[in-house]
Structures are given as C-alpha cells and as structure tokens.
Coordinates of C-alpha atoms in Angstrom, one line a residue:
M1445 CA 11.8 0.8 -29.0
I1446 CA 11.5 -0.2 -25.3
E1447 CA 13.1 -3.5 -24.4
L1448 CA 12.1 -5.0 -21.0
F1449 CA 13.3 -7.9 -19.0
K1450 CA 10.9 -10.8 -19.1
L1451 CA 10.5 -12.8 -15.9
N1452 CA 10.7 -16.5 -16.0
H1453 CA 9.8 -19.3 -13.6
T1454 CA 12.6 -18.2 -11.2
L1455 CA 12.0 -15.5 -8.6
S1456 CA 14.9 -13.3 -9.9
F1457 CA 14.5 -9.7 -11.0
P1458 CA 16.8 -7.5 -13.0
A1459 CA 19.0 -4.9 -11.3
L1460 CA 17.0 -1.8 -10.3
E1461 CA 19.3 0.4 -12.2
L1462 CA 17.8 -1.0 -15.4
A1463 CA 14.4 0.5 -14.6
L1464 CA 13.2 2.9 -17.2
D1465 CA 13.1 6.7 -16.7
E1466 CA 10.0 6.9 -18.9
P1467 CA 7.7 5.5 -17.9
N1468 CA 9.3 6.0 -14.5
G1469 CA 10.4 2.8 -12.8
L1470 CA 9.1 0.2 -15.3
L1471 CA 11.5 -2.7 -14.8
A1472 CA 10.1 -6.0 -16.1
F1473 CA 7.1 -7.9 -17.3
G1474 CA 5.6 -11.4 -17.0
G1475 CA 6.0 -13.9 -14.2
D1476 CA 3.1 -14.5 -11.9
L1477 CA 1.6 -13.2 -8.6
S1478 CA 2.5 -16.1 -6.4
P1479 CA 3.2 -15.2 -2.8
A1480 CA 6.9 -16.1 -3.1
R1481 CA 7.4 -13.8 -6.1
L1482 CA 5.4 -11.0 -4.6
I1483 CA 7.5 -11.1 -1.3
S1484 CA 10.7 -11.4 -3.3
A1485 CA 9.6 -8.2 -5.3
Y1486 CA 8.6 -6.2 -2.2
K1487 CA 11.8 -7.0 -0.4
R1488 CA 13.7 -5.5 -3.4
G1489 CA 11.5 -2.4 -3.6
I1490 CA 9.5 -3.7 -6.6
F1491 CA 5.8 -3.9 -7.0
P1492 CA 3.3 -5.1 -9.6
W1493 CA 1.0 -2.6 -11.4
Y1494 CA -0.8 -3.1 -14.7
N1495 CA -4.0 -2.4 -16.6
A1496 CA -6.6 -5.0 -17.5
H1497 CA -5.6 -7.3 -20.5
E1498 CA -1.9 -6.4 -20.1
P1499 CA 0.9 -8.7 -18.9
I1500 CA 2.0 -8.2 -15.3
L1501 CA 4.3 -5.1 -15.2
W1502 CA 6.8 -4.7 -12.4
W1503 CA 8.0 -1.3 -11.2
S1504 CA 10.6 0.4 -9.0
P1505 CA 10.2 4.2 -9.5
S1506 CA 12.6 6.9 -8.6
P1507 CA 11.8 9.1 -6.7
R1508 CA 9.9 6.9 -4.3
A1509 CA 7.0 8.2 -2.2
I1510 CA 7.1 7.5 1.6
I1511 CA 5.4 8.7 4.7
R1512 CA 7.2 8.8 8.0
T1513 CA 4.6 7.7 10.5
E1514 CA 5.8 10.3 13.1
H1515 CA 5.1 13.1 10.6
F1516 CA 1.4 12.3 10.2
K1517 CA -0.7 14.4 12.6
A1518 CA -4.5 14.2 12.8
N1519 CA -6.0 17.7 12.7
K1520 CA -8.9 18.9 14.8
S1521 CA -11.4 18.4 12.0
L1522 CA -10.5 14.8 11.6
R1523 CA -10.7 14.2 15.3
K1524 CA -14.1 15.8 15.4
S1525 CA -15.3 13.7 12.4
I1526 CA -14.2 10.5 14.1
R1527 CA -16.1 11.4 17.3
K1528 CA -19.2 12.5 15.3
H1529 CA -19.4 9.2 13.3
G1530 CA -18.5 7.0 16.3
Y1531 CA -15.6 5.4 14.3
T1532 CA -13.7 2.5 15.7
A1533 CA -10.6 0.8 14.2
S1534 CA -9.4 -2.7 14.0
L1535 CA -6.6 -4.7 12.4
N1536 CA -7.0 -7.8 10.2
T1537 CA -10.6 -8.5 11.2
R1538 CA -12.1 -8.2 7.6
F1539 CA -9.3 -8.3 5.2
N1540 CA -11.3 -9.8 2.3
D1541 CA -14.1 -7.2 2.7
V1542 CA -11.6 -4.4 2.7
I1543 CA -9.7 -5.5 -0.4
E1544 CA -13.0 -6.2 -2.2
H1545 CA -14.3 -2.7 -1.4
C1546 CA -11.0 -1.2 -2.6
S1547 CA -11.3 -3.1 -5.9
S1548 CA -14.7 -1.6 -6.5
V1549 CA -13.5 2.0 -6.2
Q1550 CA -13.4 3.7 -9.6
R1551 CA -9.8 4.7 -10.4
H1552 CA -7.8 5.8 -13.4
D1553 CA -5.6 3.7 -15.6
L1554 CA -1.8 3.8 -15.9
N1555 CA -2.0 6.4 -18.6
N1556 CA -4.1 8.9 -16.6
I1557 CA -2.8 8.9 -13.1
Q1558 CA -4.7 11.4 -10.9
A1559 CA -4.8 12.0 -7.2
S1560 CA -7.7 10.4 -5.2
E1561 CA -8.7 10.6 -1.6
D1562 CA -8.5 6.8 -1.6
S1563 CA -4.9 6.7 -3.0
I1564 CA -2.4 5.2 -0.6
S1565 CA -0.2 4.1 -3.5
S1566 CA 0.0 4.1 -7.3
N1567 CA -2.4 1.2 -7.8
T1568 CA -5.4 2.2 -9.9
W1569 CA -7.4 -1.0 -9.9
I1570 CA -7.4 -4.5 -8.4
S1571 CA -8.2 -7.4 -10.8
P1572 CA -9.5 -10.8 -9.7
D1573 CA -6.0 -12.1 -10.0
M1574 CA -4.7 -9.4 -7.7
L1575 CA -7.5 -10.0 -5.3
N1576 CA -6.6 -13.7 -5.0
A1577 CA -2.9 -12.9 -4.8
Y1578 CA -3.2 -10.5 -1.9
K1579 CA -5.7 -12.7 -0.1
A1580 CA -3.1 -15.5 -0.3
L1581 CA -0.5 -13.0 1.1
H1582 CA -2.8 -12.3 4.0
Q1583 CA -3.2 -15.9 4.8
K1584 CA 0.6 -16.2 4.9
G1585 CA 0.8 -13.2 7.3
Y1586 CA 2.3 -10.7 4.9
A1587 CA -0.7 -8.6 3.9
H1588 CA -2.7 -6.7 6.5
S1589 CA -5.9 -4.5 6.6
V1590 CA -7.2 -1.8 8.8
E1591 CA -10.9 -1.5 9.2
I1592 CA -13.1 1.4 10.2
T1593 CA -16.6 0.8 11.5
N1594 CA -19.2 3.4 12.4
G1595 CA -21.4 3.7 15.4
S1596 CA -23.8 1.1 13.9
G1597 CA -21.1 -1.4 13.4
E1598 CA -21.0 -1.0 9.6
L1599 CA -17.7 -1.3 7.7
V1600 CA -17.3 2.2 6.2
G1601 CA -13.6 2.5 5.4
G1602 CA -10.3 0.8 5.4
L1603 CA -6.9 0.1 3.8
Y1604 CA -4.6 -2.7 3.1
G1605 CA -0.9 -3.3 2.3
V1606 CA 2.1 -5.6 2.6
V1607 CA 4.6 -5.6 5.4
V1608 CA 8.2 -6.4 4.5
S1609 CA 11.4 -5.4 6.4
G1610 CA 9.4 -3.5 8.9
I1611 CA 8.0 -1.2 6.2
F1612 CA 4.2 -1.1 5.4
C1613 CA 3.8 -1.0 1.7
G1614 CA 0.4 0.6 1.2
E1615 CA -1.7 -0.6 -1.6
S1616 CA -5.2 0.9 -1.5
M1617 CA -7.9 2.6 0.7
F1618 CA -11.6 3.0 0.5
H1619 CA -14.3 5.0 2.3
L1620 CA -18.1 4.9 2.4
Q1621 CA -18.5 7.7 4.9
T1622 CA -16.7 11.0 5.4
D1623 CA -13.1 10.7 6.6
A1624 CA -13.2 7.0 7.1
S1625 CA -10.1 6.3 5.0
K1626 CA -8.3 9.1 6.8
A1627 CA -9.3 7.5 10.1
A1628 CA -7.9 4.2 8.9
F1629 CA -4.6 5.9 8.0
L1630 CA -4.5 7.5 11.4
A1631 CA -5.1 4.1 13.1
L1632 CA -2.3 2.6 11.0
C1633 CA 0.2 5.4 11.8
T1634 CA -0.6 5.3 15.5
H1635 CA -0.2 1.5 15.6
M1636 CA 3.1 1.6 13.7
K1637 CA 4.5 4.4 15.9
M1638 CA 3.7 2.3 19.1
H1639 CA 5.9 -0.4 17.7
N1640 CA 8.6 1.8 16.4
L1641 CA 7.7 1.1 12.7
L1642 CA 8.5 4.3 11.0
I1643 CA 8.0 4.0 7.2
I1644 CA 4.9 3.7 4.9
D1645 CA 5.8 3.1 1.3
C1646 CA 3.3 5.0 -1.0
Q1647 CA 5.2 4.2 -4.3
L1648 CA 4.4 7.4 -6.3
V1649 CA 3.8 10.9 -5.1
N1650 CA 0.5 12.6 -5.8
P1651 CA -1.1 15.8 -4.3
H1652 CA -3.4 13.9 -1.9
L1653 CA -0.5 11.9 -0.5
E1654 CA 1.5 15.1 0.0
K1655 CA -1.4 16.4 2.2
L1656 CA -0.9 13.3 4.4
G1657 CA 2.8 14.1 4.8
C1658 CA 4.3 12.1 1.8
V1659 CA 7.8 13.0 0.7
A1660 CA 9.8 11.9 -2.3
I1661 CA 13.2 10.2 -1.8
D1662 CA 15.6 8.6 -4.3
R1663 CA 15.2 4.9 -5.1
S1664 CA 18.6 4.1 -3.6
E1665 CA 17.6 5.8 -0.3
F1666 CA 14.4 3.7 -0.2
I1667 CA 16.4 0.5 -0.7
D1668 CA 18.7 1.6 2.1
L1669 CA 15.6 1.9 4.3
L1670 CA 14.5 -1.6 3.4
C1671 CA 17.9 -2.9 4.4
Q1672 CA 17.9 -0.9 7.6
H1673 CA 14.5 -2.1 8.8
Q1674 CA 15.1 -5.9 8.8
Q1675 CA 13.6 -6.5 12.2
T1676 CA 10.5 -8.6 12.5
V1677 CA 7.9 -7.0 14.8
D1678 CA 5.1 -9.3 15.9
C1679 CA 2.4 -6.7 16.1
W1680 CA 0.0 -7.6 13.3
Q1681 CA -2.4 -10.0 15.1
V1682 CA -6.2 -9.4 15.0
Q1683 CA -6.9 -6.6 17.4
S1684 CA -8.6 -3.3 18.1
L1685 CA -6.6 -0.1 17.2
R1686 CA -6.4 3.3 18.8
L1687 CA -7.8 6.3 17.0

C-alpha cells in the first residue's frame, strides 16, 4: 500500500528523499495551484502532474532530465525550414494563446507515457485549473512563452515554462506547421545562452528529448544546480528573439 504525504494549507513539502521509486518521483498529493505554492515547489525541484479527476500530484523524479543550452545545435534542415516558412520568434507576446494551444494537443495520460514532438517535459495535458494557474504565474513574471509566427504573421508554434533560480523549467510545446516547435526551442536556447542561462529542466527523459540533447542526471545533482543558479537575470521582457 502506497502512503503519500498530504499537503495542507502551508507551503511546506516533504523531503525529496521520501519520493517513491515507483512510480518514479511521486512525492505528495493535495494542496492547490496557487502561485506561491507553485514557486515554492519549483524552487525545490518539485512539479505538479496529474490526470483529470485526480487530486493534484507532486513529483520530483530521479534521474532528472535536463538540456544544457550550449549543447543544442540547430542542424541545416531546421535552418532551411525556418527560412522556407519565414518563421520569426518572440518572447512573452502571446502567453495565453501559447498555453491554450498546448492544452489542445492530444497527449497520453500518466499511465501511458510516450514521446511526442511537442514534449518539452513530462506533462501530458493541461486542465482548466492548470491554465489559470500558469496564466497567474505569467502575470507575476515567473512563467514565460516563446512564440513562432510564419511569414503571414500567424502563430504556428511555441512553448512555455517557468523560470526559477536561473533555470527554465519547460512545460509544453505545440506546433501547427513543420518544425515550428523546434524553432521555438532554438529561439529559447539562443536567448538563454546570450544571458548565460545554461539549464532547461525537462523533468523526465524520452526519446524525442534525447534528440534535442537531453541528458539524465541524479536528483541530487539537479538540486545542486538549482542552488548554484540563484542569480536573477532580467531578460524576460517582451521582445523579439533571434533564430
């Protein structure tokens, strides 16, 4: 029988060492998705992930999937596709549209995790409660989006995530045209490298993420990275991004 820590009205979480081995990283349940709780969780290497009609589940898996921004390289075919479609990138210009597009992407539930071209993390779906929670985080300056528009000015791809301790915690991506989500990822990596931000948290490894340069590290190493990257870099204002 699995016994889990139940969160209460405080923002405390159990020690990460209490996370289950199976399912990997399950730590606690309950609580809410308030901005204060979400930021408290992300700063501890914890994130929410749950299926519809379940209580909120909180996770901190080991190993942890990360991408080092300097290791992501755009190949010639991606560069060619970007030019062909006339893609341009921006930051935080259409956060609500991006997360709503991400929520409409058909994904798999927690019991059937499969790789997807639009997987930047382990999240499989985005409920109305999650939508509202991350929109609130965006209003407070913690959640950010990258948008890709085509030559006609249409939003055709993007991604969003949460920035804590200088680390971008990726949540989800979407694309409506070929390579648009990859273009968003390229724009994110380029922007982060320009500001010496080196780590993207992808939560769980899958084959698609491995193609982007994802590696698995021990949970303790990931927590060390969170502690090492405490600087606040003011680079998340609305702006155009390089591709």
